[in-house]
JSON list of C-alpha atoms in Angstrom, two decimals:
[
{"chain": "A", "resi": 5, "resn": "SER", "atom": "CA", "xyz": [0.17, 0.06, -0.12]},
{"chain": "A", "resi": 6, "resn": "GLN", "atom": "CA", "xyz": [0.88, 3.65, -0.65]},
{"chain": "A", "resi": 7, "resn": "GLN", "atom": "CA", "xyz": [2.10, 5.89, 1.91]},
{"chain": "A", "resi": 8, "resn": "GLY", "atom": "CA", "xyz": [0.63, 9.04, 0.30]},
{"chain": "A", "resi": 9, "resn": "GLU", "atom": "CA", "xyz": [-2.87, 8.43, -1.69]},
{"chain": "A", "resi": 10, "resn": "GLU", "atom": "CA", "xyz": [-4.58, 11.13, -3.29]},
{"chain": "A", "resi": 11, "resn": "ASP", "atom": "CA", "xyz": [-8.58, 11.52, -3.61]},
{"chain": "A", "resi": 12, "resn": "PRO", "atom": "CA", "xyz": [-9.98, 11.77, -5.76]},
{"chain": "A", "resi": 13, "resn": "GLN", "atom": "CA", "xyz": [-7.86, 10.55, -8.63]},
{"chain": "A", "resi": 14, "resn": "ALA", "atom": "CA", "xyz": [-9.85, 12.82, -11.12]},
{"chain": "A", "resi": 15, "resn": "LEU", "atom": "CA", "xyz": [-11.52, 16.23, -10.69]},
{"chain": "A", "resi": 16, "resn": "SER", "atom": "CA", "xyz": [-13.28, 18.61, -13.38]},
{"chain": "A", "resi": 17, "resn": "ILE", "atom": "CA", "xyz": [-14.47, 21.85, -12.20]},
{"chain": "A", "resi": 18, "resn": "GLN", "atom": "CA", "xyz": [-15.75, 25.01, -13.73]},
{"chain": "A", "resi": 19, "resn": "GLU", "atom": "CA", "xyz": [-13.17, 28.22, -14.03]},
{"chain": "A", "resi": 20, "resn": "GLY", "atom": "CA", "xyz": [-13.59, 29.93, -10.76]},
{"chain": "A", "resi": 21, "resn": "GLU", "atom": "CA", "xyz": [-14.86, 27.19, -8.62]},
{"chain": "A", "resi": 22, "resn": "ASN", "atom": "CA", "xyz": [-12.50, 25.95, -5.74]},
{"chain": "A", "resi": 23, "resn": "ALA", "atom": "CA", "xyz": [-10.76, 22.58, -6.10]},
{"chain": "A", "resi": 24, "resn": "THR", "atom": "CA", "xyz": [-10.16, 20.53, -2.99]},
{"chain": "A", "resi": 25, "resn": "MET", "atom": "CA", "xyz": [-7.85, 17.59, -3.09]},
{"chain": "A", "resi": 26, "resn": "ASN", "atom": "CA", "xyz": [-7.19, 14.99, -0.07]},
{"chain": "A", "resi": 27, "resn": "CYS", "atom": "CA", "xyz": [-4.33, 13.00, 0.93]},
{"chain": "A", "resi": 28, "resn": "SER", "atom": "CA", "xyz": [-4.06, 10.27, 3.30]},
{"chain": "A", "resi": 29, "resn": "TYR", "atom": "CA", "xyz": [-0.97, 8.45, 4.65]},
{"chain": "A", "resi": 30, "resn": "LYS", "atom": "CA", "xyz": [-0.24, 5.82, 6.99]},
{"chain": "A", "resi": 31, "resn": "THR", "atom": "CA", "xyz": [3.04, 6.51, 9.16]},
{"chain": "A", "resi": 32, "resn": "SER", "atom": "CA", "xyz": [4.05, 9.40, 11.53]},
{"chain": "A", "resi": 33, "resn": "ILE", "atom": "CA", "xyz": [5.58, 12.30, 9.32]},
{"chain": "A", "resi": 34, "resn": "ASN", "atom": "CA", "xyz": [7.96, 15.19, 9.78]},
{"chain": "A", "resi": 35, "resn": "ASN", "atom": "CA", "xyz": [6.12, 17.02, 7.04]},
{"chain": "A", "resi": 36, "resn": "LEU", "atom": "CA", "xyz": [4.03, 16.64, 4.02]},
{"chain": "A", "resi": 37, "resn": "GLN", "atom": "CA", "xyz": [4.75, 18.49, 0.91]},
{"chain": "A", "resi": 38, "resn": "TRP", "atom": "CA", "xyz": [2.34, 19.37, -2.42]},
{"chain": "A", "resi": 39, "resn": "TYR", "atom": "CA", "xyz": [3.59, 19.42, -5.70]},
{"chain": "A", "resi": 40, "resn": "ARG", "atom": "CA", "xyz": [2.07, 20.34, -9.23]},
{"chain": "A", "resi": 41, "resn": "GLN", "atom": "CA", "xyz": [2.92, 18.59, -12.43]},
{"chain": "A", "resi": 42, "resn": "ASN", "atom": "CA", "xyz": [2.01, 19.95, -15.94]},
{"chain": "A", "resi": 43, "resn": "SER", "atom": "CA", "xyz": [1.59, 17.59, -18.74]},
{"chain": "A", "resi": 44, "resn": "GLY", "atom": "CA", "xyz": [5.27, 16.75, -19.88]},
{"chain": "A", "resi": 45, "resn": "ARG", "atom": "CA", "xyz": [7.06, 19.02, -17.16]},
{"chain": "A", "resi": 46, "resn": "GLY", "atom": "CA", "xyz": [8.72, 18.34, -14.29]},
{"chain": "A", "resi": 47, "resn": "LEU", "atom": "CA", "xyz": [7.02, 18.40, -10.67]},
{"chain": "A", "resi": 48, "resn": "VAL", "atom": "CA", "xyz": [6.95, 21.87, -9.06]},
{"chain": "A", "resi": 49, "resn": "HIS", "atom": "CA", "xyz": [6.95, 22.17, -5.60]},
{"chain": "A", "resi": 50, "resn": "LEU", "atom": "CA", "xyz": [3.88, 24.02, -4.03]},
{"chain": "A", "resi": 51, "resn": "ILE", "atom": "CA", "xyz": [4.06, 24.42, -0.12]},
{"chain": "A", "resi": 52, "resn": "LEU", "atom": "CA", "xyz": [5.44, 22.35, 2.88]},
{"chain": "A", "resi": 53, "resn": "ILE", "atom": "CA", "xyz": [3.37, 21.80, 6.06]},
{"chain": "A", "resi": 54, "resn": "ARG", "atom": "CA", "xyz": [5.24, 20.45, 9.25]},
{"chain": "A", "resi": 55, "resn": "SER", "atom": "CA", "xyz": [4.02, 18.08, 11.48]},
{"chain": "A", "resi": 56, "resn": "ASN", "atom": "CA", "xyz": [3.11, 20.62, 14.17]},
{"chain": "A", "resi": 57, "resn": "GLU", "atom": "CA", "xyz": [1.44, 22.83, 11.81]},
{"chain": "A", "resi": 58, "resn": "ARG", "atom": "CA", "xyz": [-2.13, 22.43, 11.08]},
{"chain": "A", "resi": 59, "resn": "GLU", "atom": "CA", "xyz": [-2.72, 24.97, 8.17]},
{"chain": "A", "resi": 60, "resn": "LYS", "atom": "CA", "xyz": [-0.90, 27.15, 5.82]},
{"chain": "A", "resi": 61, "resn": "HIS", "atom": "CA", "xyz": [-1.26, 29.54, 3.01]},
{"chain": "A", "resi": 62, "resn": "SER", "atom": "CA", "xyz": [0.22, 30.47, 0.02]},
{"chain": "A", "resi": 63, "resn": "GLY", "atom": "CA", "xyz": [-1.48, 32.54, -2.36]},
{"chain": "A", "resi": 64, "resn": "ARG", "atom": "CA", "xyz": [-4.84, 30.86, -3.54]},
{"chain": "A", "resi": 65, "resn": "LEU", "atom": "CA", "xyz": [-3.63, 27.77, -2.16]},
{"chain": "A", "resi": 66, "resn": "ARG", "atom": "CA", "xyz": [-4.70, 26.52, 1.55]},
{"chain": "A", "resi": 67, "resn": "VAL", "atom": "CA", "xyz": [-3.18, 23.32, 2.74]},
{"chain": "A", "resi": 68, "resn": "THR", "atom": "CA", "xyz": [-4.35, 21.74, 6.10]},
{"chain": "A", "resi": 69, "resn": "LEU", "atom": "CA", "xyz": [-2.99, 18.95, 7.88]},
{"chain": "A", "resi": 70, "resn": "ASP", "atom": "CA", "xyz": [-4.84, 16.44, 10.70]},
{"chain": "A", "resi": 71, "resn": "THR", "atom": "CA", "xyz": [-2.18, 14.48, 11.82]},
{"chain": "A", "resi": 72, "resn": "SER", "atom": "CA", "xyz": [-4.51, 12.45, 13.96]},
{"chain": "A", "resi": 73, "resn": "LYS", "atom": "CA", "xyz": [-6.34, 11.22, 10.99]},
{"chain": "A", "resi": 74, "resn": "LYS", "atom": "CA", "xyz": [-3.05, 11.20, 8.99]},
{"chain": "A", "resi": 75, "resn": "SER", "atom": "CA", "xyz": [-4.54, 13.18, 6.27]},
{"chain": "A", "resi": 76, "resn": "SER", "atom": "CA", "xyz": [-4.16, 16.64, 4.70]},
{"chain": "A", "resi": 77, "resn": "SER", "atom": "CA", "xyz": [-6.02, 18.63, 2.11]},
{"chain": "A", "resi": 78, "resn": "LEU", "atom": "CA", "xyz": [-5.10, 21.31, -0.66]},
{"chain": "A", "resi": 79, "resn": "LEU", "atom": "CA", "xyz": [-7.46, 23.77, -1.70]},
{"chain": "A", "resi": 80, "resn": "ILE", "atom": "CA", "xyz": [-7.24, 25.94, -4.70]},
{"chain": "A", "resi": 81, "resn": "THR", "atom": "CA", "xyz": [-9.57, 29.00, -4.62]},
{"chain": "A", "resi": 82, "resn": "ALA", "atom": "CA", "xyz": [-10.80, 30.93, -7.65]},
{"chain": "A", "resi": 83, "resn": "SER", "atom": "CA", "xyz": [-9.45, 28.28, -9.84]},
{"chain": "A", "resi": 84, "resn": "ARG", "atom": "CA", "xyz": [-8.13, 29.21, -13.53]},
{"chain": "A", "resi": 85, "resn": "ALA", "atom": "CA", "xyz": [-7.70, 27.36, -16.66]},
{"chain": "A", "resi": 86, "resn": "ALA", "atom": "CA", "xyz": [-3.69, 27.41, -16.05]},
{"chain": "A", "resi": 87, "resn": "ASP", "atom": "CA", "xyz": [-4.31, 25.48, -12.59]},
{"chain": "A", "resi": 88, "resn": "THR", "atom": "CA", "xyz": [-5.03, 22.36, -14.89]},
{"chain": "A", "resi": 89, "resn": "ALA", "atom": "CA", "xyz": [-2.43, 19.63, -13.73]},
{"chain": "A", "resi": 90, "resn": "SER", "atom": "CA", "xyz": [-1.66, 16.73, -11.66]},
{"chain": "A", "resi": 91, "resn": "TYR", "atom": "CA", "xyz": [-1.18, 17.26, -8.00]},
{"chain": "A", "resi": 92, "resn": "PHE", "atom": "CA", "xyz": [0.97, 15.02, -5.76]},
{"chain": "A", "resi": 93, "resn": "CYS", "atom": "CA", "xyz": [1.12, 15.08, -1.90]},
{"chain": "A", "resi": 94, "resn": "ALA", "atom": "CA", "xyz": [4.36, 13.77, -0.58]},
{"chain": "A", "resi": 95, "resn": "THR", "atom": "CA", "xyz": [5.20, 12.68, 2.76]},
{"chain": "A", "resi": 96, "resn": "PHE", "atom": "CA", "xyz": [8.61, 12.80, 4.58]},
{"chain": "A", "resi": 97, "resn": "SER", "atom": "CA", "xyz": [8.92, 10.31, 7.65]},
{"chain": "A", "resi": 98, "resn": "PRO", "atom": "CA", "xyz": [11.47, 10.47, 10.51]},
{"chain": "A", "resi": 99, "resn": "ASN", "atom": "CA", "xyz": [13.14, 7.08, 9.61]},
{"chain": "A", "resi": 100, "resn": "PHE", "atom": "CA", "xyz": [16.74, 7.30, 9.90]},
{"chain": "A", "resi": 101, "resn": "GLY", "atom": "CA", "xyz": [18.88, 6.13, 7.33]},
{"chain": "A", "resi": 102, "resn": "ASN", "atom": "CA", "xyz": [15.80, 5.53, 5.16]},
{"chain": "A", "resi": 103, "resn": "GLU", "atom": "CA", "xyz": [14.84, 9.09, 4.90]},
{"chain": "A", "resi": 104, "resn": "LYS", "atom": "CA", "xyz": [12.74, 10.02, 1.73]},
{"chain": "A", "resi": 105, "resn": "LEU", "atom": "CA", "xyz": [9.63, 11.92, 0.12]},
{"chain": "A", "resi": 106, "resn": "THR", "atom": "CA", "xyz": [7.21, 9.30, -0.30]},
{"chain": "A", "resi": 107, "resn": "PHE", "atom": "CA", "xyz": [4.60, 10.41, -3.15]},
{"chain": "A", "resi": 108, "resn": "GLY", "atom": "CA", "xyz": [1.17, 9.32, -4.12]},
{"chain": "A", "resi": 109, "resn": "THR", "atom": "CA", "xyz": [-0.39, 8.69, -7.42]},
{"chain": "A", "resi": 110, "resn": "GLY", "atom": "CA", "xyz": [-1.88, 12.04, -7.70]},
{"chain": "A", "resi": 111, "resn": "THR", "atom": "CA", "xyz": [-5.01, 13.70, -8.49]},
{"chain": "A", "resi": 112, "resn": "ARG", "atom": "CA", "xyz": [-5.42, 14.89, -12.03]},
{"chain": "A", "resi": 113, "resn": "LEU", "atom": "CA", "xyz": [-7.30, 18.20, -11.89]},
{"chain": "A", "resi": 114, "resn": "THR", "atom": "CA", "xyz": [-8.85, 19.54, -15.17]},
{"chain": "A", "resi": 115, "resn": "ILE", "atom": "CA", "xyz": [-10.55, 23.26, -14.94]},
{"chain": "A", "resi": 116, "resn": "ILE", "atom": "CA", "xyz": [-13.10, 24.08, -17.46]},
{"chain": "A", "resi": 117, "resn": "PRO", "atom": "CA", "xyz": [-13.21, 27.52, -18.98]},
{"chain": "B", "resi": 5, "resn": "GLU", "atom": "CA", "xyz": [19.64, 29.85, -12.37]},
{"chain": "B", "resi": 6, "resn": "ALA", "atom": "CA", "xyz": [19.12, 27.19, -14.59]},
{"chain": "B", "resi": 7, "resn": "GLY", "atom": "CA", "xyz": [17.07, 24.49, -13.45]},
{"chain": "B", "resi": 8, "resn": "VAL", "atom": "CA", "xyz": [17.52, 20.69, -13.18]},
{"chain": "B", "resi": 9, "resn": "THR", "atom": "CA", "xyz": [17.87, 19.46, -16.82]},
{"chain": "B", "resi": 10, "resn": "GLN", "atom": "CA", "xyz": [17.38, 15.99, -18.10]},
{"chain": "B", "resi": 11, "resn": "PHE", "atom": "CA", "xyz": [18.71, 14.32, -21.13]},
{"chain": "B", "resi": 12, "resn": "PRO", "atom": "CA", "xyz": [17.10, 12.69, -23.33]},
{"chain": "B", "resi": 13, "resn": "SER", "atom": "CA", "xyz": [13.57, 14.11, -23.11]},
{"chain": "B", "resi": 14, "resn": "HIS", "atom": "CA", "xyz": [12.30, 10.79, -24.65]},
{"chain": "B", "resi": 15, "resn": "SER", "atom": "CA", "xyz": [13.86, 7.28, -25.39]},
{"chain": "B", "resi": 16, "resn": "VAL", "atom": "CA", "xyz": [12.45, 4.35, -27.30]},
{"chain": "B", "resi": 17, "resn": "ILE", "atom": "CA", "xyz": [14.62, 1.16, -27.36]},
{"chain": "B", "resi": 18, "resn": "GLU", "atom": "CA", "xyz": [14.20, -2.51, -27.60]},
{"chain": "B", "resi": 19, "resn": "LYS", "atom": "CA", "xyz": [14.19, -5.20, -25.02]},
{"chain": "B", "resi": 20, "resn": "GLY", "atom": "CA", "xyz": [17.73, -6.15, -24.52]},
{"chain": "B", "resi": 21, "resn": "GLN", "atom": "CA", "xyz": [19.33, -2.94, -25.22]},
{"chain": "B", "resi": 22, "resn": "THR", "atom": "CA", "xyz": [20.98, -0.32, -23.06]},
{"chain": "B", "resi": 23, "resn": "VAL", "atom": "CA", "xyz": [19.99, 3.29, -22.22]},
{"chain": "B", "resi": 24, "resn": "THR", "atom": "CA", "xyz": [21.91, 5.74, -20.36]},
{"chain": "B", "resi": 25, "resn": "LEU", "atom": "CA", "xyz": [19.85, 8.47, -18.92]},
{"chain": "B", "resi": 26, "resn": "ARG", "atom": "CA", "xyz": [21.74, 12.09, -17.83]},
{"chain": "B", "resi": 27, "resn": "CYS", "atom": "CA", "xyz": [20.44, 14.54, -15.01]},
{"chain": "B", "resi": 28, "resn": "ASP", "atom": "CA", "xyz": [22.42, 17.94, -14.25]},
{"chain": "B", "resi": 29, "resn": "PRO", "atom": "CA", "xyz": [21.32, 19.35, -11.05]},
{"chain": "B", "resi": 30, "resn": "ILE", "atom": "CA", "xyz": [21.14, 22.85, -10.04]},
{"chain": "B", "resi": 31, "resn": "SER", "atom": "CA", "xyz": [24.54, 24.11, -9.45]},
{"chain": "B", "resi": 32, "resn": "GLY", "atom": "CA", "xyz": [25.53, 23.92, -5.73]},
{"chain": "B", "resi": 33, "resn": "HIS", "atom": "CA", "xyz": [22.85, 21.29, -4.97]},
{"chain": "B", "resi": 34, "resn": "ASP", "atom": "CA", "xyz": [24.61, 18.46, -3.16]},
{"chain": "B", "resi": 35, "resn": "ASN", "atom": "CA", "xyz": [21.47, 16.15, -3.14]},
{"chain": "B", "resi": 36, "resn": "LEU", "atom": "CA", "xyz": [20.27, 14.45, -6.16]},
{"chain": "B", "resi": 37, "resn": "TYR", "atom": "CA", "xyz": [17.44, 12.09, -6.48]},
{"chain": "B", "resi": 38, "resn": "TRP", "atom": "CA", "xyz": [16.14, 9.69, -8.96]},
{"chain": "B", "resi": 39, "resn": "TYR", "atom": "CA", "xyz": [12.35, 8.80, -9.15]},
{"chain": "B", "resi": 40, "resn": "ARG", "atom": "CA", "xyz": [10.27, 6.77, -11.41]},
{"chain": "B", "resi": 41, "resn": "ARG", "atom": "CA", "xyz": [6.56, 7.02, -12.42]},
{"chain": "B", "resi": 42, "resn": "VAL", "atom": "CA", "xyz": [5.15, 4.01, -14.20]},
{"chain": "B", "resi": 43, "resn": "MET", "atom": "CA", "xyz": [1.93, 5.19, -16.18]},
{"chain": "B", "resi": 44, "resn": "GLY", "atom": "CA", "xyz": [-1.11, 5.93, -13.88]},
{"chain": "B", "resi": 45, "resn": "LYS", "atom": "CA", "xyz": [1.08, 4.66, -10.51]},
{"chain": "B", "resi": 46, "resn": "GLU", "atom": "CA", "xyz": [2.59, 6.50, -7.99]},
{"chain": "B", "resi": 47, "resn": "ILE", "atom": "CA", "xyz": [6.07, 8.28, -8.05]},
{"chain": "B", "resi": 48, "resn": "LYS", "atom": "CA", "xyz": [8.67, 5.88, -6.77]},
{"chain": "B", "resi": 49, "resn": "PHE", "atom": "CA", "xyz": [11.93, 6.83, -5.36]},
{"chain": "B", "resi": 50, "resn": "LEU", "atom": "CA", "xyz": [14.74, 5.05, -6.78]},
{"chain": "B", "resi": 51, "resn": "LEU", "atom": "CA", "xyz": [17.91, 6.53, -5.14]},
{"chain": "B", "resi": 52, "resn": "HIS", "atom": "CA", "xyz": [19.58, 9.46, -3.34]},
{"chain": "B", "resi": 53, "resn": "PHE", "atom": "CA", "xyz": [23.14, 11.24, -3.74]},
{"chain": "B", "resi": 54, "resn": "VAL", "atom": "CA", "xyz": [24.67, 13.58, -1.51]},
{"chain": "B", "resi": 55, "resn": "LYS", "atom": "CA", "xyz": [27.62, 14.77, -3.46]},
{"chain": "B", "resi": 56, "resn": "GLU", "atom": "CA", "xyz": [29.25, 11.62, -5.07]},
{"chain": "B", "resi": 57, "resn": "SER", "atom": "CA", "xyz": [27.98, 9.33, -2.50]},
{"chain": "B", "resi": 58, "resn": "LYS", "atom": "CA", "xyz": [24.88, 7.18, -2.50]},
{"chain": "B", "resi": 59, "resn": "GLN", "atom": "CA", "xyz": [23.19, 7.98, 0.27]},
{"chain": "B", "resi": 60, "resn": "ASP", "atom": "CA", "xyz": [20.18, 5.68, -0.03]},
{"chain": "B", "resi": 61, "resn": "GLU", "atom": "CA", "xyz": [19.51, 3.10, -3.24]},
{"chain": "B", "resi": 62, "resn": "SER", "atom": "CA", "xyz": [16.67, 1.36, -1.44]},
{"chain": "B", "resi": 63, "resn": "GLY", "atom": "CA", "xyz": [14.30, 1.96, -4.46]},
{"chain": "B", "resi": 64, "resn": "MET", "atom": "CA", "xyz": [16.60, 0.48, -7.19]},
{"chain": "B", "resi": 65, "resn": "PRO", "atom": "CA", "xyz": [14.33, -2.21, -8.99]},
{"chain": "B", "resi": 66, "resn": "ASN", "atom": "CA", "xyz": [17.16, -4.78, -9.34]},
{"chain": "B", "resi": 67, "resn": "ASN", "atom": "CA", "xyz": [20.76, -4.67, -10.53]},
{"chain": "B", "resi": 68, "resn": "ARG", "atom": "CA", "xyz": [19.97, -4.07, -14.09]},
{"chain": "B", "resi": 69, "resn": "PHE", "atom": "CA", "xyz": [19.84, -0.37, -13.07]},
{"chain": "B", "resi": 70, "resn": "LEU", "atom": "CA", "xyz": [23.36, 1.50, -12.10]},
{"chain": "B", "resi": 71, "resn": "ALA", "atom": "CA", "xyz": [23.44, 4.94, -11.11]},
{"chain": "B", "resi": 72, "resn": "GLU", "atom": "CA", "xyz": [26.46, 7.13, -10.87]},
{"chain": "B", "resi": 73, "resn": "ARG", "atom": "CA", "xyz": [27.43, 10.75, -9.81]},
{"chain": "B", "resi": 74, "resn": "THR", "atom": "CA", "xyz": [31.15, 11.02, -10.52]},
{"chain": "B", "resi": 75, "resn": "GLY", "atom": "CA", "xyz": [32.65, 14.19, -9.09]},
{"chain": "B", "resi": 76, "resn": "GLY", "atom": "CA", "xyz": [29.32, 14.83, -7.27]},
{"chain": "B", "resi": 77, "resn": "THR", "atom": "CA", "xyz": [27.97, 17.03, -10.36]},
{"chain": "B", "resi": 78, "resn": "TYR", "atom": "CA", "xyz": [25.84, 15.36, -13.02]},
{"chain": "B", "resi": 79, "resn": "SER", "atom": "CA", "xyz": [24.34, 11.88, -12.51]},
{"chain": "B", "resi": 80, "resn": "THR", "atom": "CA", "xyz": [23.79, 9.05, -14.94]},
{"chain": "B", "resi": 81, "resn": "LEU", "atom": "CA", "xyz": [21.41, 6.24, -14.68]},
{"chain": "B", "resi": 82, "resn": "LYS", "atom": "CA", "xyz": [21.87, 3.19, -17.06]},
{"chain": "B", "resi": 83, "resn": "VAL", "atom": "CA", "xyz": [19.70, 0.42, -17.36]},
{"chain": "B", "resi": 84, "resn": "GLN", "atom": "CA", "xyz": [21.07, -2.66, -19.02]},
{"chain": "B", "resi": 85, "resn": "PRO", "atom": "CA", "xyz": [19.76, -4.73, -20.46]},
{"chain": "B", "resi": 86, "resn": "ALA", "atom": "CA", "xyz": [16.17, -3.16, -20.49]},
{"chain": "B", "resi": 87, "resn": "GLU", "atom": "CA", "xyz": [12.85, -4.72, -19.89]},
{"chain": "B", "resi": 88, "resn": "LEU", "atom": "CA", "xyz": [9.46, -3.97, -20.82]},
{"chain": "B", "resi": 89, "resn": "GLU", "atom": "CA", "xyz": [8.36, -3.29, -17.31]},
{"chain": "B", "resi": 90, "resn": "ASP", "atom": "CA", "xyz": [11.15, -0.47, -17.33]},
{"chain": "B", "resi": 91, "resn": "SER", "atom": "CA", "xyz": [9.19, 1.74, -19.32]},
{"chain": "B", "resi": 92, "resn": "GLY", "atom": "CA", "xyz": [8.14, 5.05, -17.53]},
{"chain": "B", "resi": 93, "resn": "VAL", "atom": "CA", "xyz": [9.21, 8.60, -16.79]},
{"chain": "B", "resi": 94, "resn": "TYR", "atom": "CA", "xyz": [12.41, 8.82, -15.01]},
{"chain": "B", "resi": 95, "resn": "PHE", "atom": "CA", "xyz": [12.55, 12.29, -13.10]},
{"chain": "B", "resi": 96, "resn": "CYS", "atom": "CA", "xyz": [15.72, 13.77, -11.38]},
{"chain": "B", "resi": 97, "resn": "ALA", "atom": "CA", "xyz": [15.41, 16.17, -8.84]},
{"chain": "B", "resi": 98, "resn": "SER", "atom": "CA", "xyz": [17.91, 17.98, -6.65]},
{"chain": "B", "resi": 99, "resn": "SER", "atom": "CA", "xyz": [17.78, 20.23, -3.54]},
{"chain": "B", "resi": 100, "resn": "ILE", "atom": "CA", "xyz": [20.17, 22.17, -1.40]},
{"chain": "B", "resi": 101, "resn": "LEU", "atom": "CA", "xyz": [19.42, 20.35, 1.86]},
{"chain": "B", "resi": 102, "resn": "GLY", "atom": "CA", "xyz": [18.05, 16.98, 2.70]},
{"chain": "B", "resi": 103, "resn": "GLN", "atom": "CA", "xyz": [14.68, 16.27, 0.98]},
{"chain": "B", "resi": 104, "resn": "GLY", "atom": "CA", "xyz": [12.97, 16.49, 4.40]},
{"chain": "B", "resi": 105, "resn": "ASP", "atom": "CA", "xyz": [14.17, 20.06, 4.84]},
{"chain": "B", "resi": 106, "resn": "SER", "atom": "CA", "xyz": [13.75, 21.76, 1.67]},
{"chain": "B", "resi": 107, "resn": "PRO", "atom": "CA", "xyz": [11.55, 21.39, -1.63]},
{"chain": "B", "resi": 108, "resn": "LEU", "atom": "CA", "xyz": [12.98, 19.29, -4.47]},
{"chain": "B", "resi": 109, "resn": "HIS", "atom": "CA", "xyz": [13.36, 20.97, -7.71]},
{"chain": "B", "resi": 110, "resn": "PHE", "atom": "CA", "xyz": [12.67, 18.52, -10.50]},
{"chain": "B", "resi": 111, "resn": "GLY", "atom": "CA", "xyz": [13.56, 18.01, -14.06]},
{"chain": "B", "resi": 112, "resn": "ASN", "atom": "CA", "xyz": [11.12, 17.53, -16.87]},
{"chain": "B", "resi": 113, "resn": "GLY", "atom": "CA", "xyz": [11.82, 13.73, -16.90]},
{"chain": "B", "resi": 114, "resn": "THR", "atom": "CA", "xyz": [13.30, 11.45, -19.42]},
{"chain": "B", "resi": 115, "resn": "ARG", "atom": "CA", "xyz": [10.17, 9.13, -20.91]},
{"chain": "B", "resi": 116, "resn": "LEU", "atom": "CA", "xyz": [11.60, 5.88, -21.48]},
{"chain": "B", "resi": 117, "resn": "THR", "atom": "CA", "xyz": [9.75, 3.27, -23.73]},
{"chain": "B", "resi": 118, "resn": "VAL", "atom": "CA", "xyz": [10.81, -0.39, -24.09]},
{"chain": "B", "resi": 119, "resn": "THR", "atom": "CA", "xyz": [9.61, -2.15, -26.65]}
]
């Protein structure tokens, strides 16, 4: 099973609406990061939230983290066509000697103009 | 600042052949990582270099994969001999600090197709 699993796998909304994507994980973490990937491009880091933080904002992005439920959500407000991309959460766990970011399968977001 | 660059962007090879992927990290980034995404599945960690040393290669699938980072600058990932299941997109990423402490900067990936 995967450490990070995004939900839903695919999401289509009208431009201007808000988009919410969720991520669940299984083990304790130091931090959780969200990345965006446009088709044919590399992943771009969006935001990092540490395990002792509950909410973080960056522009139109809002990330929440609930360590008791081992889940996070990414909210994109007032979506734009340029937000069309795949979004991945990645967790970093405190496992000395085996420290790496673990990615999920991603949510494919389509913004309909 | 130039980003992470990967070469080639696409490679189509036959089963049994050899392919070498190259990654040039951002200058000054000691940490370099290789990841792979097979169609529709999660992005899987392959290995992590700190300068020229392999910090963690626990994600390397088998001994057909060989990664090097001579001199601690660019890195190569060689697949020999390639199998059908090696098809996917291979991403390279770099960071200043370890990946738990600073974001990763990714290249555009190499799409490998083994036929």
